[in-house]
Short mmCIF file of C-alpha atoms and ligand atoms in Angstrom, two decimals:
data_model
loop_
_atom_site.label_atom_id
_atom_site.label_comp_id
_atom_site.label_asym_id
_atom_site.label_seq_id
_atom_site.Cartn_x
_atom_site.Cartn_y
_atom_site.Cartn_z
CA UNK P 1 -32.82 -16.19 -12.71
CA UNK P 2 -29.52 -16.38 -14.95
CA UNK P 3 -27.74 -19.48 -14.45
CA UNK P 4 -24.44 -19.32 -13.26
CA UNK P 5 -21.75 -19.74 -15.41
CA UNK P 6 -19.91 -21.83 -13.18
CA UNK P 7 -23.18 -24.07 -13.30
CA UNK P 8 -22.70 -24.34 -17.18
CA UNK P 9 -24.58 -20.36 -18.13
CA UNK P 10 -23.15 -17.65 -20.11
CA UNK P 11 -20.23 -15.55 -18.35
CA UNK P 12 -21.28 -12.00 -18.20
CA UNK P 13 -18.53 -11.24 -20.16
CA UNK P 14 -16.43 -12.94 -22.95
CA UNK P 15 -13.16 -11.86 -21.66
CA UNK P 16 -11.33 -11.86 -18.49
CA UNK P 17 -10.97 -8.93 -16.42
CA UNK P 18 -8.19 -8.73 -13.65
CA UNK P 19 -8.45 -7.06 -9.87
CA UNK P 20 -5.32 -4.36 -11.44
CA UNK P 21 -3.31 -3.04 -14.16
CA UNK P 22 -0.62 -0.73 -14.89
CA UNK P 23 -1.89 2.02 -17.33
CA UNK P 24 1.19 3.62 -19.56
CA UNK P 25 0.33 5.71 -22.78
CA UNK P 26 3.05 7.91 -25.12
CA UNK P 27 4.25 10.61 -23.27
CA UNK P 28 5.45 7.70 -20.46
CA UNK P 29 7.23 5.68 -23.23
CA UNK P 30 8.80 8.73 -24.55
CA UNK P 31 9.94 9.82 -20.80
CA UNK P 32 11.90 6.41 -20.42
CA UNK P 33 13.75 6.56 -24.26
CA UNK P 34 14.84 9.80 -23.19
CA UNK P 35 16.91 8.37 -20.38
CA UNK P 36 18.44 5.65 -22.45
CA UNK P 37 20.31 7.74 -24.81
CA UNK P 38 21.17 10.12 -22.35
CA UNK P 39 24.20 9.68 -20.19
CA UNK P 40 22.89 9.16 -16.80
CA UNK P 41 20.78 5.38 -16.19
CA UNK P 42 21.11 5.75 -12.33
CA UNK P 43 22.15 8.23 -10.00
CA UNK P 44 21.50 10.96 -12.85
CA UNK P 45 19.40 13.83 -12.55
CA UNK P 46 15.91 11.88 -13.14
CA UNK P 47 16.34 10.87 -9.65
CA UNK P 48 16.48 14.09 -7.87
CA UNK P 49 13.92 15.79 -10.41
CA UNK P 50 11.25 12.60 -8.89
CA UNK P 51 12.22 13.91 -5.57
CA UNK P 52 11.39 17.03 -5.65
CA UNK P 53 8.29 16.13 -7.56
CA UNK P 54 7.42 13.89 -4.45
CA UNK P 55 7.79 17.09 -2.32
CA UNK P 56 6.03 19.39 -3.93
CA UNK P 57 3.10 16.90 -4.68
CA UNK P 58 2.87 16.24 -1.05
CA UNK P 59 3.80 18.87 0.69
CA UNK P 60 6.60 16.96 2.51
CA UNK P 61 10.26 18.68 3.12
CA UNK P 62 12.28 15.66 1.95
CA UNK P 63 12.16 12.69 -0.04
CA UNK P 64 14.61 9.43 -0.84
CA UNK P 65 13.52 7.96 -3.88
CA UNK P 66 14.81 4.12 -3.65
CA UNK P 67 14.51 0.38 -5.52
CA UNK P 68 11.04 -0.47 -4.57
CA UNK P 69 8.29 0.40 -1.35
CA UNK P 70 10.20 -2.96 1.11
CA UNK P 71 13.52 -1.17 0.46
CA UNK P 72 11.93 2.17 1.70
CA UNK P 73 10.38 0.02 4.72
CA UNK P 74 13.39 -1.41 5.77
CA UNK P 75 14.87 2.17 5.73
CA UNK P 76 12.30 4.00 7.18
CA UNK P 77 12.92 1.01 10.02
CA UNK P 78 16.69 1.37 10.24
CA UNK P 79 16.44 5.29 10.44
CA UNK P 80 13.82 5.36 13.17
CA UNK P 81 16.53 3.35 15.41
CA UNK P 82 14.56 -0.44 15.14
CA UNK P 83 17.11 -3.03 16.26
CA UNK P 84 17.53 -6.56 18.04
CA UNK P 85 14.19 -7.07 20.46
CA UNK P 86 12.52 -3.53 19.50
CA UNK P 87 8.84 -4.37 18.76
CA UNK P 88 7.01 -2.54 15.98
CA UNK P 89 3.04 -2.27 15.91
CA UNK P 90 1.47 -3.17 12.56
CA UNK P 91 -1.75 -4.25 10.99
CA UNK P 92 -2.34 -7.85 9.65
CA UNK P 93 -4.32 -7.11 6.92
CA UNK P 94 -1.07 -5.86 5.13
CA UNK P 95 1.25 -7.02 2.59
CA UNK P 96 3.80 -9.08 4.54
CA UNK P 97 6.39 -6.41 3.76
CA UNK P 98 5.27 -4.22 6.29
CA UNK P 99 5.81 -6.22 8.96
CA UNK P 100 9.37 -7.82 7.52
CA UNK P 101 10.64 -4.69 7.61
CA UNK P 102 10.84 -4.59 11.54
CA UNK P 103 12.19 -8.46 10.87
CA UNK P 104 15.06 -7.11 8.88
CA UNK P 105 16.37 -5.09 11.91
CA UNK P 106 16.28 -7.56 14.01
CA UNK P 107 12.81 -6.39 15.72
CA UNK P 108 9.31 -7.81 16.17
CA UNK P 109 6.32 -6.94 14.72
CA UNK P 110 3.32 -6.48 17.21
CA UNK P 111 -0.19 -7.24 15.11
CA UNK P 112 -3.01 -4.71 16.16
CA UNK P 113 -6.60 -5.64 15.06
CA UNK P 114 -8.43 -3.64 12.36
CA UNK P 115 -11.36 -1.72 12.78
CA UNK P 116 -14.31 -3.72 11.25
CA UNK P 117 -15.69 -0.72 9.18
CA UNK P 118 -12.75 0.49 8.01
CA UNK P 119 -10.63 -2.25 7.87
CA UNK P 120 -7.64 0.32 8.87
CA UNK P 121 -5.36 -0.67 12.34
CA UNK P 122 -7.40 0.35 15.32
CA UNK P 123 -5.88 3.28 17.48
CA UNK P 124 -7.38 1.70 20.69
CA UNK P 125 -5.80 -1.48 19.56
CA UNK P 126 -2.49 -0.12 19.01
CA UNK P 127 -2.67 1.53 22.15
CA UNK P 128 -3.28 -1.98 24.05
CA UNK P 129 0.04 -3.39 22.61
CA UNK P 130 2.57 -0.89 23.40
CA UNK P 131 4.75 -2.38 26.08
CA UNK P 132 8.37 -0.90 27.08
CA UNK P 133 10.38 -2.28 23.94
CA UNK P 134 7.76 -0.58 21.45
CA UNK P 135 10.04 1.87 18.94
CA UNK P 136 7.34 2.84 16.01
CA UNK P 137 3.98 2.01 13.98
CA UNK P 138 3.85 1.01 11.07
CA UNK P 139 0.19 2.28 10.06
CA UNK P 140 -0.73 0.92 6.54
CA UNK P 141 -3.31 3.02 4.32
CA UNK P 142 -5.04 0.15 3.69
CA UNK P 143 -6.72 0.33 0.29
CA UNK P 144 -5.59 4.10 -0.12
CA UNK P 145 -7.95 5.13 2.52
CA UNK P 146 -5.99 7.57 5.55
CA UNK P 147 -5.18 5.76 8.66
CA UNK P 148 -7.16 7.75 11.79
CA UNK P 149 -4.12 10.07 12.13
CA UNK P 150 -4.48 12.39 15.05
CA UNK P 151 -5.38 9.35 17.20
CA UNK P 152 -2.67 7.49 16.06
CA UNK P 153 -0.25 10.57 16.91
CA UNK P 154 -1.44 10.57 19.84
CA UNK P 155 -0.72 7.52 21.26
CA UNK P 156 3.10 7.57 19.42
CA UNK P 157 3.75 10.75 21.30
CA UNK P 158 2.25 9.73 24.34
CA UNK P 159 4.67 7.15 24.32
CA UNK P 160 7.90 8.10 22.37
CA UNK P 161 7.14 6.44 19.21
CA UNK P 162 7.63 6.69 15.44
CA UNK P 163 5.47 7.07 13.27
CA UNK P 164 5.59 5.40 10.37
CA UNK P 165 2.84 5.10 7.42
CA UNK P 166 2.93 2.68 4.73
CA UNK P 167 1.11 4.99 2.10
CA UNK P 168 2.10 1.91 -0.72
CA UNK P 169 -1.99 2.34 -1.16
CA UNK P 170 -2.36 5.82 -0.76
CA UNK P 171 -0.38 8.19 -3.01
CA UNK P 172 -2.99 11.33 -3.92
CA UNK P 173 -5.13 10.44 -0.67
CA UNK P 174 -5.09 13.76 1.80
CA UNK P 175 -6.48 13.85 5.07
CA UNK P 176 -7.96 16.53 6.62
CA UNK P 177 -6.95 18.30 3.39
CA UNK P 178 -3.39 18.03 3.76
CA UNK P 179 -1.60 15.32 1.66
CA UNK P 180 -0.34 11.90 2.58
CA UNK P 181 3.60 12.22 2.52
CA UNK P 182 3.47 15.29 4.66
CA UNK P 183 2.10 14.02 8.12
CA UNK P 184 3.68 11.37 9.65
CA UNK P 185 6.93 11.05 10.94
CA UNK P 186 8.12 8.93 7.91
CA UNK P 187 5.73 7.92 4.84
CA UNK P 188 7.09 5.09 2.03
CA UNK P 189 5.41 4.64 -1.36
CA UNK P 190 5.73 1.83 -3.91
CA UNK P 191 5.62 2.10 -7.36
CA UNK P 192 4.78 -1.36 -8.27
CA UNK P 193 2.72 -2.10 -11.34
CA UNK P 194 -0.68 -2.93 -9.16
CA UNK P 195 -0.32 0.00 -7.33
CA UNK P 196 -1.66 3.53 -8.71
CA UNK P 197 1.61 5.23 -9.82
CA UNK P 198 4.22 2.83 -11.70
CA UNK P 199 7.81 2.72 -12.09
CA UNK P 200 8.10 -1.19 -12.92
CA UNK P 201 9.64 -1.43 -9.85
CA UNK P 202 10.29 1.99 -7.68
CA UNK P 203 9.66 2.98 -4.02
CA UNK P 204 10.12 6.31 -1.93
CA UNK P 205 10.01 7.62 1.82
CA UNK P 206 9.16 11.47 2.71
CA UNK P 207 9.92 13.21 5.63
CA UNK P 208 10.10 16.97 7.36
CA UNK P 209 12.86 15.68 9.37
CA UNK P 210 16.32 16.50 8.32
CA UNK P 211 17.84 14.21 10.70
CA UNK P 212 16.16 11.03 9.68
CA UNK P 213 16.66 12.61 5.89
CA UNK P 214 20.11 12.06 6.34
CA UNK P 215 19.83 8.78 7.64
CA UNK P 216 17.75 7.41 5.16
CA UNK P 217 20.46 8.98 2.19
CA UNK P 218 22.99 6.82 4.04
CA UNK P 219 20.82 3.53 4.53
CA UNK P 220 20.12 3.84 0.70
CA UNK P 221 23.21 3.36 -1.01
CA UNK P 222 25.68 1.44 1.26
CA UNK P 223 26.00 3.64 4.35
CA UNK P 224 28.40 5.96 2.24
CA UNK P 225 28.73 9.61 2.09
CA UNK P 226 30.58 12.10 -0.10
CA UNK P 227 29.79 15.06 2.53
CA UNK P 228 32.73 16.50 3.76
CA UNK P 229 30.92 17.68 6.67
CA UNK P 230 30.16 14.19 8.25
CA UNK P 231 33.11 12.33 7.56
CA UNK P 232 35.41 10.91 10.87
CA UNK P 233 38.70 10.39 9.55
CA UNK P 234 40.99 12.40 7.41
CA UNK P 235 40.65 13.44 3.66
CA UNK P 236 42.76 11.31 1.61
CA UNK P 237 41.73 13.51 -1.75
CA UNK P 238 39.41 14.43 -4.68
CA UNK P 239 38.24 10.43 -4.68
CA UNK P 240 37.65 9.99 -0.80
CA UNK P 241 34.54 8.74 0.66
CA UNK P 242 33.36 6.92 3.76
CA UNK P 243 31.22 4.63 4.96
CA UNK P 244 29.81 5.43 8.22
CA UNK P 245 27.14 2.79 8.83
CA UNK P 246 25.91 -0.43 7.13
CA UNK P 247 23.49 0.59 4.88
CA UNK P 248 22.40 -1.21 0.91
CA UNK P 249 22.39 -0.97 -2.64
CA UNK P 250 18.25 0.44 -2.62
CA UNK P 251 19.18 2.69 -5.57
CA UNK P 252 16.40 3.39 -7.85
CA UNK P 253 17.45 3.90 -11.46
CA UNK P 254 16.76 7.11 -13.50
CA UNK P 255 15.12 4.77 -16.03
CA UNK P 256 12.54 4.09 -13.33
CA UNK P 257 12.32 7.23 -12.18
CA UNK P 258 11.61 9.16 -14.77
CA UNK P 259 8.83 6.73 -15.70
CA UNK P 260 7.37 7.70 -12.37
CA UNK P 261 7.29 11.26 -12.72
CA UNK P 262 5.71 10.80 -16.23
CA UNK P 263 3.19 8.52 -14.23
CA UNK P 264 2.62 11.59 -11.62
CA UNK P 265 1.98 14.10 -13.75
CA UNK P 266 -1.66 11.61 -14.90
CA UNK P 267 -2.01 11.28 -10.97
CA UNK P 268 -5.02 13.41 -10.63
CA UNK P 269 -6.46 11.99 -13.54
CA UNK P 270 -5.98 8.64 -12.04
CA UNK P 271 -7.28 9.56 -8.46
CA UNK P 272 -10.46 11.07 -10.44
CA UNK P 273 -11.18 7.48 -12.65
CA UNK P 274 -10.67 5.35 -9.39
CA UNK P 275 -12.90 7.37 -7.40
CA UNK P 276 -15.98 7.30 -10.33
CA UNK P 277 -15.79 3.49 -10.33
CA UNK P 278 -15.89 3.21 -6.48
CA UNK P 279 -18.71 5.84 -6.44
CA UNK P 280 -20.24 3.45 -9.03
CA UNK P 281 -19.43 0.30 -6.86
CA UNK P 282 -20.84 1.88 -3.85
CA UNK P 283 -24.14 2.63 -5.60
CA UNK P 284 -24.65 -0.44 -6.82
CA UNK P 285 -23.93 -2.46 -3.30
CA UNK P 286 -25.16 -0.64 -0.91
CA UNK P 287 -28.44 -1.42 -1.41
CA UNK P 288 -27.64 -5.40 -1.17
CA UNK P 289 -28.53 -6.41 2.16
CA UNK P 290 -26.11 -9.42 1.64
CA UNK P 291 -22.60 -7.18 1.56
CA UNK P 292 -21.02 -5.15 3.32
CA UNK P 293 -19.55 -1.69 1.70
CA UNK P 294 -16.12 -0.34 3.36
CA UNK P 295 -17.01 2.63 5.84
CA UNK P 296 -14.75 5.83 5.25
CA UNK P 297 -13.54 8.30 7.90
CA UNK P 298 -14.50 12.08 6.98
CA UNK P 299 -11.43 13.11 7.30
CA UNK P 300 -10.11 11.08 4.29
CA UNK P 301 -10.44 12.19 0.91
CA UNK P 302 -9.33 8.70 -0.61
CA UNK P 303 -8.06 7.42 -3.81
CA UNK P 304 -8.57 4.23 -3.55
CA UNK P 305 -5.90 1.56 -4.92
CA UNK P 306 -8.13 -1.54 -3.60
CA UNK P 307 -12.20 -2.17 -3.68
CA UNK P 308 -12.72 -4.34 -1.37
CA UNK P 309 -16.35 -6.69 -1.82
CA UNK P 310 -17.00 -7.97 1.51
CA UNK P 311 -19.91 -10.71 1.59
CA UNK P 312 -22.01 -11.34 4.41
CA UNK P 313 -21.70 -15.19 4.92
CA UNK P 314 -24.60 -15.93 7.00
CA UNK P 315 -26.93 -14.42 4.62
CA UNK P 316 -25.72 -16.49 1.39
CA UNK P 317 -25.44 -20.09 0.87
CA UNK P 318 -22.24 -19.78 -0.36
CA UNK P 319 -18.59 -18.99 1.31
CA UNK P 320 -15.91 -16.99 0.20
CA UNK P 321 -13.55 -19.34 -1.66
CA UNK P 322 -17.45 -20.20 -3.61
CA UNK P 323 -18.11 -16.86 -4.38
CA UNK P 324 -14.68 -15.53 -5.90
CA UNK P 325 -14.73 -19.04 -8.16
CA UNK P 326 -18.44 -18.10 -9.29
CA UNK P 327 -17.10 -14.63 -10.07
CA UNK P 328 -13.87 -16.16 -11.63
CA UNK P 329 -16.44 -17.99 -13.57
CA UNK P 330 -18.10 -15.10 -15.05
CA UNK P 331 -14.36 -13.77 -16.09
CA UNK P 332 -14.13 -11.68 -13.11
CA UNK P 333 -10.84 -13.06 -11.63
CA UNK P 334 -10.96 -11.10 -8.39
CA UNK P 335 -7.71 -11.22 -5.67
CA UNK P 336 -7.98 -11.15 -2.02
CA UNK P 337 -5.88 -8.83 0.19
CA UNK P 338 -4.47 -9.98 2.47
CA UNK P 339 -4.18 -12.94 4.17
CA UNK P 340 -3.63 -11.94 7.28
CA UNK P 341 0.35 -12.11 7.67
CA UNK P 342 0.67 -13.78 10.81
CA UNK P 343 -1.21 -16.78 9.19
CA UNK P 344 1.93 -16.92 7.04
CA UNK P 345 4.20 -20.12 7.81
CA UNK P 346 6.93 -17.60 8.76
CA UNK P 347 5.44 -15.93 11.43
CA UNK P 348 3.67 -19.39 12.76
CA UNK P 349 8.03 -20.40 13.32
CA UNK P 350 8.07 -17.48 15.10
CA UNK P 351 5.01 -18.41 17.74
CA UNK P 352 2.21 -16.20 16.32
CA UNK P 353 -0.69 -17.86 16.95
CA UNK P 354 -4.09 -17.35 15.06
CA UNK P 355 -6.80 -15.59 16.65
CA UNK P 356 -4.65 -12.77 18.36
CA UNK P 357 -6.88 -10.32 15.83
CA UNK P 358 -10.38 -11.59 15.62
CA UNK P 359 -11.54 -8.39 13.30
CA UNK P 360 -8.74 -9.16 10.79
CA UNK P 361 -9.21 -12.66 10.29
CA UNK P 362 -13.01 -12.03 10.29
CA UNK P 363 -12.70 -9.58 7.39
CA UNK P 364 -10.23 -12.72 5.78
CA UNK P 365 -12.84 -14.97 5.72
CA UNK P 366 -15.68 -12.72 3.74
CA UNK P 367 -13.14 -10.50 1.21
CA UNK P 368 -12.66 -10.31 -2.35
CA UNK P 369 -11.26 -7.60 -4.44
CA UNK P 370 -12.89 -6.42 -7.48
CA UNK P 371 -11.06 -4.99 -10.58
CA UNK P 372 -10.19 -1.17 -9.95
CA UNK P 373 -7.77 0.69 -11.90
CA UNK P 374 -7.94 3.59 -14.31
CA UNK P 375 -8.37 1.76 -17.62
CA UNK P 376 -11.54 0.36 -16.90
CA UNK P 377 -14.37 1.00 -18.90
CA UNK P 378 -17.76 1.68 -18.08
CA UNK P 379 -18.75 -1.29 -19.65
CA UNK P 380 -15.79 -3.43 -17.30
CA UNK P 381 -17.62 -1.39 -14.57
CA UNK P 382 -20.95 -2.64 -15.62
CA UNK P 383 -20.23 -5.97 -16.56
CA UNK P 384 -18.47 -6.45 -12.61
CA UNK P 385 -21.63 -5.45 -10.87
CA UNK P 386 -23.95 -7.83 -13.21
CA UNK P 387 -21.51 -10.26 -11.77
CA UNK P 388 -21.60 -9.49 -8.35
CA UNK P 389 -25.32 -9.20 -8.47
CA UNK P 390 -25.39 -12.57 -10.72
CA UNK P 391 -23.97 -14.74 -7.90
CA UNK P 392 -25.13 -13.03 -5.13
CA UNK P 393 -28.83 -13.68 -6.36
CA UNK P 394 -27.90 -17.22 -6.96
CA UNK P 395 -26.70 -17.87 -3.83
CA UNK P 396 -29.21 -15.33 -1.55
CA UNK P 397 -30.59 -17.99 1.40
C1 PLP Y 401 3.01 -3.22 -2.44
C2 PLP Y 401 3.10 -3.02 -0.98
C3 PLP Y 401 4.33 -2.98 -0.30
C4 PLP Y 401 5.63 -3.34 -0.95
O1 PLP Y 401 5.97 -2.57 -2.03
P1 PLP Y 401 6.98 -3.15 -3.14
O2 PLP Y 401 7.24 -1.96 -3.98
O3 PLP Y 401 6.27 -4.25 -3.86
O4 PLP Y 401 8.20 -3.64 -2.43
C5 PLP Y 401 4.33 -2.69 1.05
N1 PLP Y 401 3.19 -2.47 1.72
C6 PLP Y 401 1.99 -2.52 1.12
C7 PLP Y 401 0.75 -2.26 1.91
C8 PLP Y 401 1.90 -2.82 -0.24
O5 PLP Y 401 0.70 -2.91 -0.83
#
């Protein structure tokens, strides 16, 4: 057997290799000096052409390009009505953001276990925690995989709620064949540098309803409108504008933006690269009685932002935190998502208490993600199962 290079052996590779990475070539470089010696740096014409690129990518009526995917949260929040002691049903295995964003409207989030297959919020869970003050869902795509959809529609409209999907995971996913962006009631992406469509920093929410549409314009940049149609008081002049609500500054720049479309236009290139190296992960894995390979839905055609290596504990002799440093070892630094956010000293203020999802903080204890993004080689590929298959023989009770 190969010794370990934590135990003094020879890494499987020489260099390190991260879980993600942003991959930008000439034509996006080019896309972003354009904008700098043009005239417009934000609220030009970059920012528009992005969101109608948005729409006709996904299918969806409208979409508000904004400063980052929290920004379009908090939005998304404000337009579906969330305010003081409204409760909002989210997943814990999440970046925190998606259950802030209730926070930041003075609302609670409601944590609904996962389902331990999928690792996606349970329907039947969510169902369990609606009470009288639920408003909305925020259902994340977690990993880029679809949410269950129809079920979770059907317990929103069973009970007057939003929908609302994170999709910061799942830009290029479709399910049932339709595109994420275009089914539920609001959808936000991020365009963060991990994630599998960049802007530096850049987020977005899509919608077929006009009236939230509208909303989310005003939430976006202060509250303010130009439209001559919706304003209350009379027309001073040329210069006049209101400000009908309190809204923010969660303007995206045309810098940003244009970087983004650049980035779309390599999207199905992208979605085709990620799904090779999971095809080539879930090979390799499945056949290793000692993990556990994320289940899909059929009706998801995923491109997957996150591969998730989930060890089975009680057949190694080795736990997770010994595992990812064994990997780290072999210079395959690894990440896990998430921690489930209710664990988070924040929420513990609050009064959440652990063990209110058992599936979540199961899935906590035994998760690692590997490296997964479109630069990899098949080498990187190569050299991250050797590793895998490196420590789990090592460690195989
Ligand atoms: C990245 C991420 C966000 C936040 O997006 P930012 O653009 O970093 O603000 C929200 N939810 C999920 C699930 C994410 O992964």
């Amino acid at each position: 057997m190969e010794e370990l290079a934590i135990n003094g052996g020879k890494p499987v590779r020489e260099t390190k290799i991260y879980y993600g990475h942003q991959y930008i070539d000439q034509a996006d470089v080019e896309a972003v000096s354009r904008v700098l010696v043009s005239e417009a740096l934000t609220c030009g014409p970059k920012i528009t052409e992005l969101e109608e690129k948005l729409c006709s990518i996904t299918g969806a009526k409208y979409a508000v390009a904004v400063s980052n995917g929290t920004a379009a949260l908090h939005i998304a929040c404000l337009a579906a009505g969330i305010g003081e002691g409204d409760e909002v049903i989210t997943t814990p295995i999440t970046f925190a953001a998606s259950a802030n964003c209730a926070c930041y409207c003075g609302g609670k989030p409601v944590f609904a276990d996962i389902d331990p297959k999928t690792y996606n919020i349970d329907p039947v869970e969510v169902e369990k925690k609606v009470t009288e003050h639920t408003k909305a869902v925020v259902a994340v795509d977690f990993t880029g995989q679809a949410v269950q959809l129809d079920e979770l529609f059907s317990v929103c409209h069973k009970n007057g709620l939003l929908l609302i999907e994170d999709a910061a995971h799942s830009i290029g996913t479709k399910y049932k064949g339709r595109p994420i962006g275009s089914i539920a009631d609001m959808t936000t992406f991020s365009f963060h540098p991990v994630k599998t469509v960049t802007g530096g920093e850049g987020g977005a929410v899509l919608t077929n309803s006009r009236e939230l549409y509208e909303k989310l314009l005003l939430y976006r940049t202060h509250g303010i409108t130009k439209n001559v149609s919706m304003m209350q008081n009379e027309i001073d002049g040329p210069w006049y504008y209101e400000m009908l609500d309190l809204g923010f500054n969660y303007r995206i720049t045309d810098i940003q933006a244009a970087l983004i479309i650049s980035q779309l236009d390599k999207l199905s290139a992208f979605g085709r690269r990620r799904k090779e190296i999971v095809e080539k992960y879930n090979e390799a894995f499945r056949e290793i009685p000692e993990l556990f390979v994320q289940e899909e839905i059929p009706e998801s055609d995923t491109i997957r932002h996150l591969y998730i290596l989930r060890i089975r504990p009680e057949k190694l002799s080795v736990d997770r935190a010994g595992f990812f440093r064994a990997m780290e070892a072999e210079n395959v630094c690894c990440n896990v998502h998430y921690i489930p956010v209710y664990f988070m000293p924040y929420y513990e203020k609050l009064g959440y208490q652990r063990g209110i999802c058992p599936e979540a903080e199961k899935l906590y204890q035994e998760e690692m993600s590997l490296p997964l993004y479109y630069s990899l080689t098949d080498e990187d590929v190569d050299s991250v199962i050797h590793a895998v298959k490196k420590v789990v023989s090592a460690y195989r009770k």
